Coordinates of C-alpha atoms in Angstrom, one line a residue:
M1 CA 10.0 6.1 131.6
A2 CA 8.5 3.7 134.2
G3 CA 10.2 0.4 134.9
H4 CA 13.7 1.7 133.4
N5 CA 16.6 1.2 135.7
E6 CA 20.1 1.9 134.5
I7 CA 21.9 -1.2 135.6
P8 CA 24.9 -1.9 134.0
T9 CA 24.9 -5.2 132.8
E10 CA 27.9 -5.8 130.3
I11 CA 27.2 -7.7 127.1
G12 CA 30.8 -7.5 125.2
K13 CA 31.3 -3.7 125.9
R14 CA 27.9 -2.2 125.9
R15 CA 25.8 -0.9 129.0
V16 CA 22.5 -2.3 128.9
S17 CA 19.1 -0.8 130.5
I18 CA 16.8 -3.3 132.2
I19 CA 13.5 -3.0 130.7
T20 CA 10.8 -5.5 131.0
S21 CA 9.6 -6.8 127.5
P22 CA 6.2 -6.5 126.6
P23 CA 4.5 -10.0 126.1
G24 CA 3.7 -11.3 122.9
L25 CA 5.6 -8.8 120.5
T26 CA 8.0 -11.2 118.8
N27 CA 9.1 -14.6 118.5
E28 CA 12.0 -16.6 119.9
D29 CA 14.0 -16.1 116.5
D30 CA 13.2 -12.3 116.3
A31 CA 14.3 -12.0 119.9
T32 CA 17.4 -13.6 119.3
V33 CA 18.5 -11.6 116.1
L34 CA 17.9 -8.5 118.1
A35 CA 19.3 -9.7 121.2
K36 CA 22.8 -10.0 119.3
F37 CA 22.7 -6.0 118.9
G38 CA 21.6 -5.1 122.4
Y39 CA 18.0 -4.8 121.7
K40 CA 14.9 -6.2 123.1
E41 CA 11.5 -5.9 121.1
E42 CA 9.4 -2.9 121.8
L43 CA 7.2 -2.3 118.8
R44 CA 4.5 -4.4 117.4
R45 CA 5.8 -6.9 114.6
N46 CA 2.7 -8.6 113.2
F47 CA 3.5 -8.8 109.7
T48 CA 4.0 -11.8 107.4
M49 CA 6.2 -12.1 104.7
I50 CA 3.6 -10.9 102.0
E51 CA 2.6 -8.3 104.3
V52 CA 6.3 -7.1 104.5
F53 CA 6.3 -7.1 100.6
G54 CA 3.0 -5.3 100.6
I55 CA 4.4 -2.4 102.8
A56 CA 7.4 -2.2 100.6
F57 CA 5.4 -2.3 97.5
S58 CA 2.5 0.2 98.7
I59 CA 5.6 2.5 99.7
M60 CA 6.8 2.7 96.3
S61 CA 3.4 2.2 94.3
P62 CA 5.0 2.5 90.9
L63 CA 2.2 4.0 88.9
P64 CA 1.0 6.9 91.6
S65 CA 4.5 7.8 92.0
I66 CA 5.1 7.9 88.2
A67 CA 2.3 10.1 88.0
S68 CA 3.5 12.4 90.8
T69 CA 7.0 13.0 89.0
L70 CA 6.0 13.1 85.3
L71 CA 7.0 16.8 85.4
Y72 CA 10.5 15.4 86.0
S73 CA 10.8 12.7 83.1
I74 CA 8.5 14.3 80.3
P75 CA 10.9 17.4 79.6
A76 CA 13.5 14.8 78.2
G77 CA 10.8 13.2 76.0
P78 CA 10.3 9.6 75.7
I79 CA 14.0 8.6 76.0
G80 CA 14.0 10.4 79.3
M81 CA 10.7 8.5 80.3
V82 CA 11.9 5.0 79.1
W83 CA 15.6 4.6 79.3
G84 CA 16.0 7.3 82.1
W85 CA 13.8 5.0 84.1
F86 CA 15.6 1.7 83.3
L87 CA 19.1 2.9 83.7
A88 CA 18.3 4.7 87.1
S89 CA 16.3 1.9 88.3
A90 CA 19.4 -0.4 87.4
L91 CA 21.6 1.5 89.5
I92 CA 19.1 1.7 92.3
F93 CA 19.3 -1.9 92.1
I94 CA 22.7 -2.1 92.8
V95 CA 22.1 0.2 95.9
G96 CA 19.5 -2.3 97.1
L97 CA 22.3 -5.1 96.8
A98 CA 24.5 -3.1 98.9
M99 CA 21.8 -2.1 101.6
A100 CA 20.6 -5.7 101.4
D101 CA 24.1 -6.9 102.4
L102 CA 24.1 -4.6 105.5
G103 CA 20.2 -5.3 106.4
S104 CA 20.9 -9.0 106.5
A105 CA 23.9 -8.6 108.6
I106 CA 22.6 -6.4 111.1
P107 CA 18.6 -6.2 111.4
T108 CA 17.4 -3.6 113.4
S109 CA 15.1 -0.6 113.3
G110 CA 17.3 2.5 112.6
G111 CA 19.8 0.4 111.1
L112 CA 21.4 3.3 108.9
Y113 CA 22.6 5.1 112.0
W114 CA 23.3 1.6 113.5
W115 CA 25.4 0.6 110.9
T116 CA 27.4 4.1 110.6
H117 CA 28.3 3.9 114.5
F118 CA 29.3 0.2 114.2
F119 CA 31.5 0.4 111.0
S120 CA 33.1 3.8 111.7
P121 CA 36.3 4.7 113.5
P122 CA 35.9 5.5 117.2
K123 CA 36.5 9.4 116.8
M124 CA 34.2 9.8 113.7
R125 CA 31.4 7.2 114.6
N126 CA 29.2 9.8 116.9
P127 CA 29.1 12.7 114.7
L128 CA 28.6 10.5 111.4
C129 CA 26.1 8.5 113.3
F130 CA 24.3 11.7 114.7
L131 CA 24.1 13.2 111.1
V132 CA 23.0 10.3 109.3
G133 CA 20.0 10.1 111.9
Y134 CA 19.0 13.8 111.0
S135 CA 19.4 13.3 107.5
N136 CA 17.4 10.0 107.4
T137 CA 14.6 11.8 109.6
L138 CA 14.3 14.7 107.4
G139 CA 14.5 12.5 104.1
L140 CA 11.7 10.1 105.5
V141 CA 9.4 12.7 106.7
G142 CA 10.0 15.0 103.7
W143 CA 9.1 11.8 101.5
L144 CA 5.6 11.7 103.3
C145 CA 5.5 15.2 102.8
S146 CA 6.0 14.8 98.9
V147 CA 3.6 12.0 98.8
D148 CA 0.7 13.4 100.6
Y149 CA 1.4 16.5 98.6
G150 CA 1.1 14.7 95.3
F151 CA -2.2 13.2 97.0
A152 CA -3.6 16.9 97.0
L153 CA -2.9 17.5 93.5
M154 CA -4.4 14.4 92.3
L155 CA -7.5 14.7 94.4
L156 CA -7.9 18.6 93.1
S157 CA -7.3 17.5 89.6
V158 CA -10.4 15.4 89.8
I159 CA -12.2 18.4 90.6
V160 CA -11.0 20.5 87.8
I161 CA -11.7 17.5 85.6
A162 CA -15.1 17.2 86.8
R163 CA -15.6 21.1 86.1
D164 CA -14.0 20.9 82.8
G165 CA -11.1 22.7 83.6
N166 CA -13.0 25.7 84.6
W167 CA -11.5 26.0 88.1
T168 CA -8.1 26.4 89.5
P169 CA -7.0 25.7 93.1
S170 CA -5.2 28.2 94.8
N171 CA -1.8 27.2 96.7
Y172 CA -3.8 27.6 100.0
I173 CA -6.3 25.0 98.8
I174 CA -3.5 22.7 97.6
Y175 CA -1.8 23.1 101.0
G176 CA -5.4 22.9 102.9
T177 CA -6.2 19.5 101.4
F178 CA -2.5 18.2 101.7
L179 CA -2.5 19.2 105.6
T180 CA -6.0 17.2 106.0
C181 CA -4.4 14.1 104.4
V182 CA -1.3 14.2 106.7
I183 CA -3.5 14.7 109.8
C184 CA -6.0 11.8 108.7
H185 CA -2.7 9.6 107.9
G186 CA -1.9 10.3 111.7
I187 CA -5.1 9.2 113.2
L188 CA -5.2 6.1 111.2
A189 CA -1.4 4.9 111.9
S190 CA -2.1 5.7 115.6
V191 CA -5.3 3.6 115.5
L192 CA -5.2 0.7 112.8
S193 CA -1.8 -1.0 114.2
R194 CA -3.4 -4.5 114.3
I195 CA -4.8 -4.4 110.8
M196 CA -2.1 -2.4 109.2
G197 CA -0.3 -5.5 107.3
K198 CA -4.1 -6.5 106.0
L199 CA -4.3 -3.0 104.6
Q200 CA -1.0 -3.1 102.9
S201 CA -2.3 -6.2 101.1
V202 CA -5.2 -4.4 100.0
S203 CA -3.1 -1.7 98.9
V204 CA -1.0 -4.0 96.9
V205 CA -4.4 -5.4 95.3
M206 CA -5.5 -1.8 94.4
N207 CA -1.7 -1.0 92.7
F208 CA -2.2 -3.8 90.5
I209 CA -5.7 -3.2 89.5
L210 CA -4.6 0.4 88.6
I211 CA -1.5 -0.7 86.9
F212 CA -3.4 -3.3 84.5
A213 CA -6.3 -0.9 83.9
T214 CA -3.6 1.9 82.9
I215 CA -1.6 -0.4 80.7
I216 CA -5.0 -2.0 78.9
A217 CA -7.1 1.3 78.8
L218 CA -4.5 3.9 77.4
P219 CA -3.3 1.7 74.1
I220 CA -7.2 1.0 73.6
G221 CA -8.0 4.8 74.0
A222 CA -4.9 6.0 71.8
K223 CA -5.2 3.3 69.1
D224 CA -6.3 5.9 66.3
R225 CA -3.2 7.9 67.1
P226 CA -0.1 5.5 68.4
N227 CA 3.3 6.5 68.6
D228 CA 5.5 4.6 66.7
G229 CA 8.9 2.5 68.2
R230 CA 11.0 5.0 67.0
Y231 CA 9.3 7.7 69.2
I232 CA 9.0 5.7 72.1
F233 CA 12.5 4.5 72.2
A234 CA 14.7 7.1 70.5
Q235 CA 12.8 10.4 70.5
M236 CA 14.8 12.9 72.5
E237 CA 13.3 16.3 73.5
N238 CA 14.4 19.1 75.8
L239 CA 11.6 21.5 77.4
T240 CA 14.2 22.9 79.7
S241 CA 17.0 25.3 79.3
W242 CA 19.6 22.7 80.6
P243 CA 21.9 21.0 77.9
V244 CA 20.1 18.0 76.5
G245 CA 22.2 15.6 78.4
W246 CA 21.7 17.2 81.6
T247 CA 17.8 17.1 81.0
F248 CA 18.2 13.5 80.6
M249 CA 19.7 13.0 83.9
L250 CA 17.1 15.2 85.6
A251 CA 14.4 12.5 84.3
W252 CA 16.3 10.0 86.6
L253 CA 14.7 11.9 89.4
S254 CA 11.3 9.9 88.8
P255 CA 12.7 6.4 89.5
I256 CA 14.9 7.6 92.1
W257 CA 12.3 9.2 94.0
T258 CA 9.9 6.2 93.2
I259 CA 12.1 3.7 94.2
G260 CA 13.6 5.6 96.8
A261 CA 13.4 3.4 100.0
P262 CA 15.4 0.4 101.5
F263 CA 12.0 -1.5 102.8
G264 CA 11.6 -4.8 101.4
I265 CA 14.8 -3.8 99.6
L266 CA 15.4 -6.6 96.3
M267 CA 12.0 -7.8 96.0
S268 CA 10.1 -4.1 96.0
V269 CA 13.0 -2.6 93.7
G270 CA 13.1 -5.0 91.2
S271 CA 9.1 -5.0 91.1
G272 CA 9.6 -1.4 90.8
W273 CA 11.9 -1.5 88.1
F274 CA 9.9 -4.1 85.9
F275 CA 6.5 -2.5 86.3
G276 CA 7.8 1.1 85.9
F277 CA 9.5 0.5 82.9
I278 CA 6.3 -1.1 81.3
I279 CA 4.1 1.8 82.5
M280 CA 6.6 4.5 81.0
I281 CA 6.7 2.4 77.8
V282 CA 2.7 2.7 77.7
L283 CA 2.8 6.4 78.6
A284 CA 5.4 7.0 75.5
A285 CA 3.2 5.0 73.0
T286 CA 0.1 6.9 73.9
I287 CA 1.2 10.6 75.1
N288 CA 0.3 13.4 73.0
P289 CA 3.6 14.4 71.2
D290 CA 3.1 17.9 71.9
L291 CA 4.8 17.5 75.3
S292 CA 4.3 20.8 76.4
A293 CA 0.7 20.7 76.4
I294 CA 1.1 17.7 78.7
T295 CA 3.0 19.6 81.3
G296 CA 1.2 22.7 81.0
S297 CA -2.2 21.0 81.4
N298 CA -5.1 22.8 83.1
F299 CA -5.6 19.8 85.2
G300 CA -2.6 20.2 87.0
Q301 CA -1.4 16.9 86.6
P302 CA 0.2 15.5 83.5
M303 CA -1.1 12.1 84.1
A304 CA -4.6 13.4 84.1
Q305 CA -4.3 14.8 80.8
I306 CA -2.6 11.6 79.5
Y307 CA -5.7 9.9 80.5
Y308 CA -8.0 12.4 79.1
D309 CA -6.6 12.3 75.7
A310 CA -6.9 8.7 75.7
I311 CA -9.9 7.7 77.3
G312 CA -11.8 10.7 77.9
K313 CA -13.6 12.6 80.7
R314 CA -15.3 9.8 82.4
G315 CA -12.4 7.0 82.4
T316 CA -10.1 9.9 83.6
L317 CA -12.2 10.3 86.6
G318 CA -12.4 6.9 87.4
L319 CA -8.7 6.1 87.1
M320 CA -7.5 9.4 88.7
T321 CA -9.8 8.5 91.6
L322 CA -8.6 5.2 91.8
L323 CA -4.9 6.9 91.8
F324 CA -5.4 9.1 94.4
I325 CA -6.8 6.6 96.6
V326 CA -3.7 4.4 96.2
Q327 CA -1.7 7.5 96.8
F328 CA -3.4 8.0 100.0
L329 CA -2.6 4.2 101.2
M330 CA 0.9 5.0 99.8
G331 CA 1.2 7.8 102.4
L332 CA 0.0 5.7 105.3
S333 CA 2.4 3.1 104.8
I334 CA 5.5 5.7 104.7
L335 CA 4.0 7.1 108.0
V336 CA 4.0 3.9 109.5
A337 CA 7.6 3.4 108.7
V338 CA 9.0 6.8 108.9
S339 CA 7.3 6.9 112.5
R340 CA 9.3 3.7 113.5
Q341 CA 12.6 5.1 112.3
T342 CA 12.1 8.2 114.3
W343 CA 11.2 6.6 117.4
A344 CA 14.4 4.6 117.0
F345 CA 16.6 7.6 116.5
S346 CA 14.8 8.8 119.7
R347 CA 15.4 6.0 121.6
D348 CA 19.3 6.6 121.4
G349 CA 18.6 10.3 122.4
A350 CA 19.6 12.0 119.4
L351 CA 16.8 14.0 118.5
P352 CA 15.4 17.0 120.3
F353 CA 12.9 16.0 123.2
S354 CA 14.1 12.5 122.7
S355 CA 12.7 11.4 126.0
F356 CA 9.1 12.7 125.0
F357 CA 9.0 11.0 121.3
R358 CA 11.0 7.4 122.6
H359 CA 7.6 6.7 124.3
I360 CA 5.6 3.5 123.2
S361 CA 1.9 3.9 123.7
K362 CA 0.4 0.6 125.2
R363 CA -3.1 1.9 125.1
F364 CA -2.7 2.2 121.3
D365 CA -1.3 -1.3 120.9
Y366 CA 2.4 -0.5 121.2
V367 CA 3.0 2.0 118.6
P368 CA 5.2 4.9 119.0
L369 CA 2.2 7.6 119.0
R370 CA 4.5 10.5 119.7
A371 CA 6.9 9.9 117.1
I372 CA 3.8 9.4 114.7
W373 CA 2.3 12.8 115.4
G374 CA 5.9 14.7 115.5
C375 CA 6.4 13.4 112.1
V376 CA 2.9 14.6 111.3
A377 CA 3.8 18.2 112.5
L378 CA 7.2 18.3 110.7
A379 CA 5.5 17.3 107.3
A380 CA 2.9 20.1 108.0
I381 CA 5.8 22.4 108.3
L382 CA 7.9 21.0 105.4
G383 CA 4.5 21.4 103.4
L384 CA 4.7 25.3 104.0
L385 CA 7.3 25.3 100.9
S386 CA 4.3 24.7 98.7
L387 CA 2.9 28.2 99.6
I388 CA 6.4 29.8 98.2
A389 CA 6.2 29.4 94.6
K390 CA 5.8 26.2 92.3
A391 CA 9.6 25.7 92.0
A392 CA 9.6 25.1 95.9
A393 CA 6.6 22.8 96.0
Q394 CA 8.7 20.8 93.5
A395 CA 11.4 20.8 96.1
L396 CA 9.2 18.5 98.2
F397 CA 10.1 15.7 96.0
S398 CA 13.9 16.2 95.7
L399 CA 14.2 17.4 99.2
P400 CA 14.0 13.7 100.3
V401 CA 16.0 12.2 97.7
A402 CA 19.2 14.2 98.8
A403 CA 18.3 13.8 102.4
L404 CA 18.1 9.9 102.1
Y405 CA 20.9 9.4 99.8
V406 CA 23.1 11.1 102.2
A407 CA 21.8 8.7 104.9
W408 CA 22.4 5.8 102.8
V409 CA 26.0 6.2 101.7
I410 CA 27.5 7.1 104.9
P411 CA 27.1 3.7 106.4
I412 CA 28.0 1.8 103.0
F413 CA 31.1 4.0 102.8
A414 CA 31.9 3.3 106.5
R415 CA 31.4 -0.3 105.9
V416 CA 34.0 -0.5 103.1
V417 CA 36.4 1.8 103.9
W418 CA 36.7 1.2 107.9
G419 CA 34.7 -1.8 108.6
R420 CA 35.6 -4.6 106.2
E421 CA 36.9 -6.6 109.5
K422 CA 34.0 -6.3 111.6
F423 CA 31.4 -6.9 108.7
K424 CA 29.8 -10.6 109.0
P425 CA 27.5 -11.5 106.4
G426 CA 23.9 -12.3 107.1
P427 CA 21.4 -15.0 105.3
F428 CA 21.7 -12.6 102.2
Y429 CA 25.2 -12.0 101.0
T430 CA 26.2 -11.0 97.4
G431 CA 29.8 -12.8 97.9
D432 CA 33.4 -12.1 98.7
N433 CA 34.0 -11.2 95.1
F434 CA 31.2 -8.9 94.5
S435 CA 30.2 -7.4 97.8
V436 CA 32.9 -4.4 97.9
P437 CA 32.6 -3.6 94.2
I438 CA 29.0 -3.2 94.4
A439 CA 29.2 -0.9 97.6
W440 CA 31.5 1.4 95.8
A441 CA 29.1 1.5 92.8
A442 CA 26.4 2.3 95.0
I443 CA 28.3 4.9 96.6
C444 CA 29.3 6.8 93.3
F445 CA 25.6 6.6 92.3
L446 CA 24.2 8.0 95.9
V447 CA 26.5 10.9 95.5
F448 CA 25.7 11.6 92.0
G449 CA 21.9 11.6 93.1
V450 CA 22.6 14.1 96.0
L451 CA 23.9 16.3 93.4
L452 CA 21.2 15.9 90.9
A453 CA 18.5 16.4 93.5
M454 CA 20.0 20.1 94.0
F455 CA 19.3 21.2 90.6
P456 CA 16.5 23.3 89.5
L457 CA 14.4 21.5 87.0
Q458 CA 13.9 24.0 84.3
G459 CA 17.6 25.4 84.2
P460 CA 18.7 28.9 83.3
D461 CA 16.8 31.9 82.4
P462 CA 17.2 31.1 78.4
T463 CA 16.6 35.0 77.5
L464 CA 19.5 35.6 80.0
H465 CA 21.6 33.1 78.5
M466 CA 21.2 34.7 75.0
R467 CA 22.0 38.0 76.2
I468 CA 25.3 36.7 77.7
C469 CA 26.2 34.8 74.5
T470 CA 25.4 38.0 72.0
N471 CA 26.5 40.9 73.9
I472 CA 28.9 43.2 72.1
A473 CA 30.8 44.6 75.0
P474 CA 32.2 43.5 78.5
F475 CA 29.5 44.7 80.9
K476 CA 29.1 44.8 84.6
S477 CA 26.4 44.7 87.1
P478 CA 25.3 47.7 89.1
N479 CA 27.2 46.5 92.0
Q480 CA 30.3 45.9 89.4
K481 CA 30.0 42.1 89.3
F482 CA 31.4 40.8 86.1
M483 CA 28.6 39.4 83.8
G484 CA 29.7 38.8 80.0
F485 CA 32.2 39.5 77.1
R486 CA 31.6 40.9 73.6
S487 CA 30.7 38.8 70.8
L488 CA 31.4 35.5 73.1
G489 CA 29.4 33.2 71.1
N490 CA 30.8 30.6 73.4
D491 CA 27.9 28.7 74.9
K492 CA 29.7 26.5 77.5
L493 CA 31.5 29.8 78.8
A494 CA 28.4 31.6 78.9
M495 CA 26.8 29.0 81.3
E496 CA 29.9 29.0 83.5
L497 CA 29.5 32.8 83.5
M498 CA 25.7 32.6 84.5
I499 CA 26.9 31.1 87.8
D500 CA 27.5 34.7 89.3
I501 CA 23.7 35.6 88.2
P502 CA 21.3 35.4 90.9
W503 CA 18.4 32.9 90.3
P504 CA 15.0 34.2 90.7
A505 CA 12.7 32.7 93.7
D506 CA 10.4 31.1 91.2
V507 CA 12.8 28.5 89.8
M508 CA 15.3 28.3 92.7
N509 CA 15.6 24.3 94.1
Y510 CA 15.2 25.1 97.8
T511 CA 16.4 21.6 98.7
A512 CA 20.1 23.0 98.7
V513 CA 18.7 25.7 101.6
V514 CA 16.5 23.1 103.7
N515 CA 18.8 20.1 103.5
S516 CA 22.1 22.1 104.1
A517 CA 20.3 23.9 107.3
V518 CA 19.4 20.4 108.7
W519 CA 23.1 18.8 107.8
F520 CA 25.0 21.8 108.9
G521 CA 22.7 22.3 111.9
A522 CA 22.7 18.6 113.0
L523 CA 26.7 18.9 113.0
A524 CA 26.7 22.0 115.0
Y525 CA 24.1 20.8 117.6
Y526 CA 26.4 17.6 117.9
F527 CA 29.6 19.5 118.4
I528 CA 28.2 22.0 120.6
S529 CA 26.1 20.1 123.0
A530 CA 25.3 16.4 121.9
R531 CA 29.0 15.4 122.0
K532 CA 28.8 15.8 125.8
W533 CA 26.1 13.0 126.1
F534 CA 25.5 11.5 122.7
T535 CA 27.2 7.8 122.6
G536 CA 25.1 6.3 119.7
P537 CA 23.0 3.4 119.8
T538 CA 21.8 2.3 123.2
T539 CA 20.7 -1.1 124.3
T540 CA 17.2 -2.0 126.0
L541 CA 17.5 -5.7 126.7
D542 CA 16.6 -6.8 129.8
T543 CA 19.0 -9.7 131.0
L544 CA 16.8 -11.2 133.5
D545 CA 14.4 -12.2 130.6
L546 CA 17.0 -13.4 128.0
T547 CA 16.7 -17.1 127.0
E548 CA 20.0 -19.2 127.1
Q549 CA 20.0 -19.2 123.3
Q550 CA 19.7 -15.7 123.3
Q551 CA 22.6 -15.1 125.8
D552 CA 24.6 -17.7 123.3
A553 CA 24.1 -15.2 120.6
I554 CA 25.0 -12.3 122.5
R555 CA 28.3 -14.1 123.5
R556 CA 28.9 -15.2 120.2
H557 CA 28.3 -12.2 118.1
Q558 CA 31.7 -10.0 118.2
G559 CA 30.0 -6.7 116.8
S560 CA 28.7 -5.2 119.7
Q561 CA 31.5 -3.2 120.6
V562 CA 29.8 0.4 121.1
E563 CA 31.5 2.0 124.3
G564 CA 29.8 4.0 127.1
S565 CA 26.4 4.7 128.2
S566 CA 23.8 7.1 127.4
K567 CA 23.6 8.9 130.6
G568 CA 22.9 12.5 130.4
R569 CA 20.7 12.2 127.5
P570 CA 17.8 14.9 127.1

């Protein structure tokens, strides 16, 4: 990179690269905070506090997110929709508290792997940091992929409604619509950096218009057939072949996916928890009790069918149009966030072709242009899962959950197990008595969330289940694999035996395949090659341009203990 001189200036024990900071990107306070961790400002930061909340709320977009993931919550009935949302959101808020403690103490782009490297012991910090970076990148790009795939389904559902259900888009049409959306997001994220904050404000306004229009229109439209309080808050259903309790747990994937981002953390998580709970109550109060008719709607979107049943064709077309517009803005917000995280990991040389992707485009107003289009390309590749089967397409929503939760749990674990002495609270802190218990509660939930995201949505084949439970003789498969017992009549043991039976491709959750390939591939890449040159987060300070306040901040900060340089990186 032009102007990059590897002059070894020691700050603590960190080696510093001398790069002249572009003028006008930050203020003195921001620069001082970043200098404490060995970084200068390289990206445009032109967001006010309200705009930061806007980008967080836009990334979450409660109603479009709920609409995208109703297939996870409806099978458990109103209890899964209402209480599944409330309970999972409460646990996600605990995760937000643990993340806020870390983010306030060490605020930097690429914080997850920075925190991991900082708090982990010397022998484990590099491989764990490497794993976190790859898992976080996969999760964020997968999240972009799922949002844009949801946009494609919403847009196409409007066409289906307009044609009175007499048209069904093929998987190739869905993928083509998705791909067009991803490319449009890449173009807009590249050229609209100066007004991106204003767009988030527009998105917030449209989100609230959509929320209030929905919670007003649905009860009015369904006033002749309202569901009573017992149905809303106490009716349990099971449209899967899983046990009813596990179907309720799978309903948690809707809030987990919706409130699944550490951006703006507490304010955005809290608002998503509240508004999502209200929306779910309204949906449970107005939904057709024949839930299988909702999940199997010809419109291809349960939300479209709920609207249609309550407010008719014209009202549905209007609200679904507003819904996919908000979903589009949500995808744009996510790409902005994803590209910055990917750039931060490339800055430290951990991604393939890092020297290419860490470039900052001055022509396009200091945006990580190559990282943006790298994320677009990866999202386009992940989107090919939608061409395999419906279950594979559903994996686009569970895949980012598992990847992001792995990336979040590792730094929290590192902080409470290895880094308690190194942790120095920032402006936000949950306190000495609560911080560690909160972190452990977050760890337990995140581990559970990873496992939850791996399960197929519909469950085992119920006909196969019945055959195992009622067979009258021990039997084996053609390859002599044991399959069942005579007159077993034991449902629990039958479910255990079914573990040995291959799952068909049309119900398999491909999250386990894709995520495991990335996790084990990243670790293999590290131990085979990257361990020879990867040293974790690097520094990019220009010590000649540091103010006295920044130099004092660096001297006072005792956390910059990362050893070595990054020479030899690709």
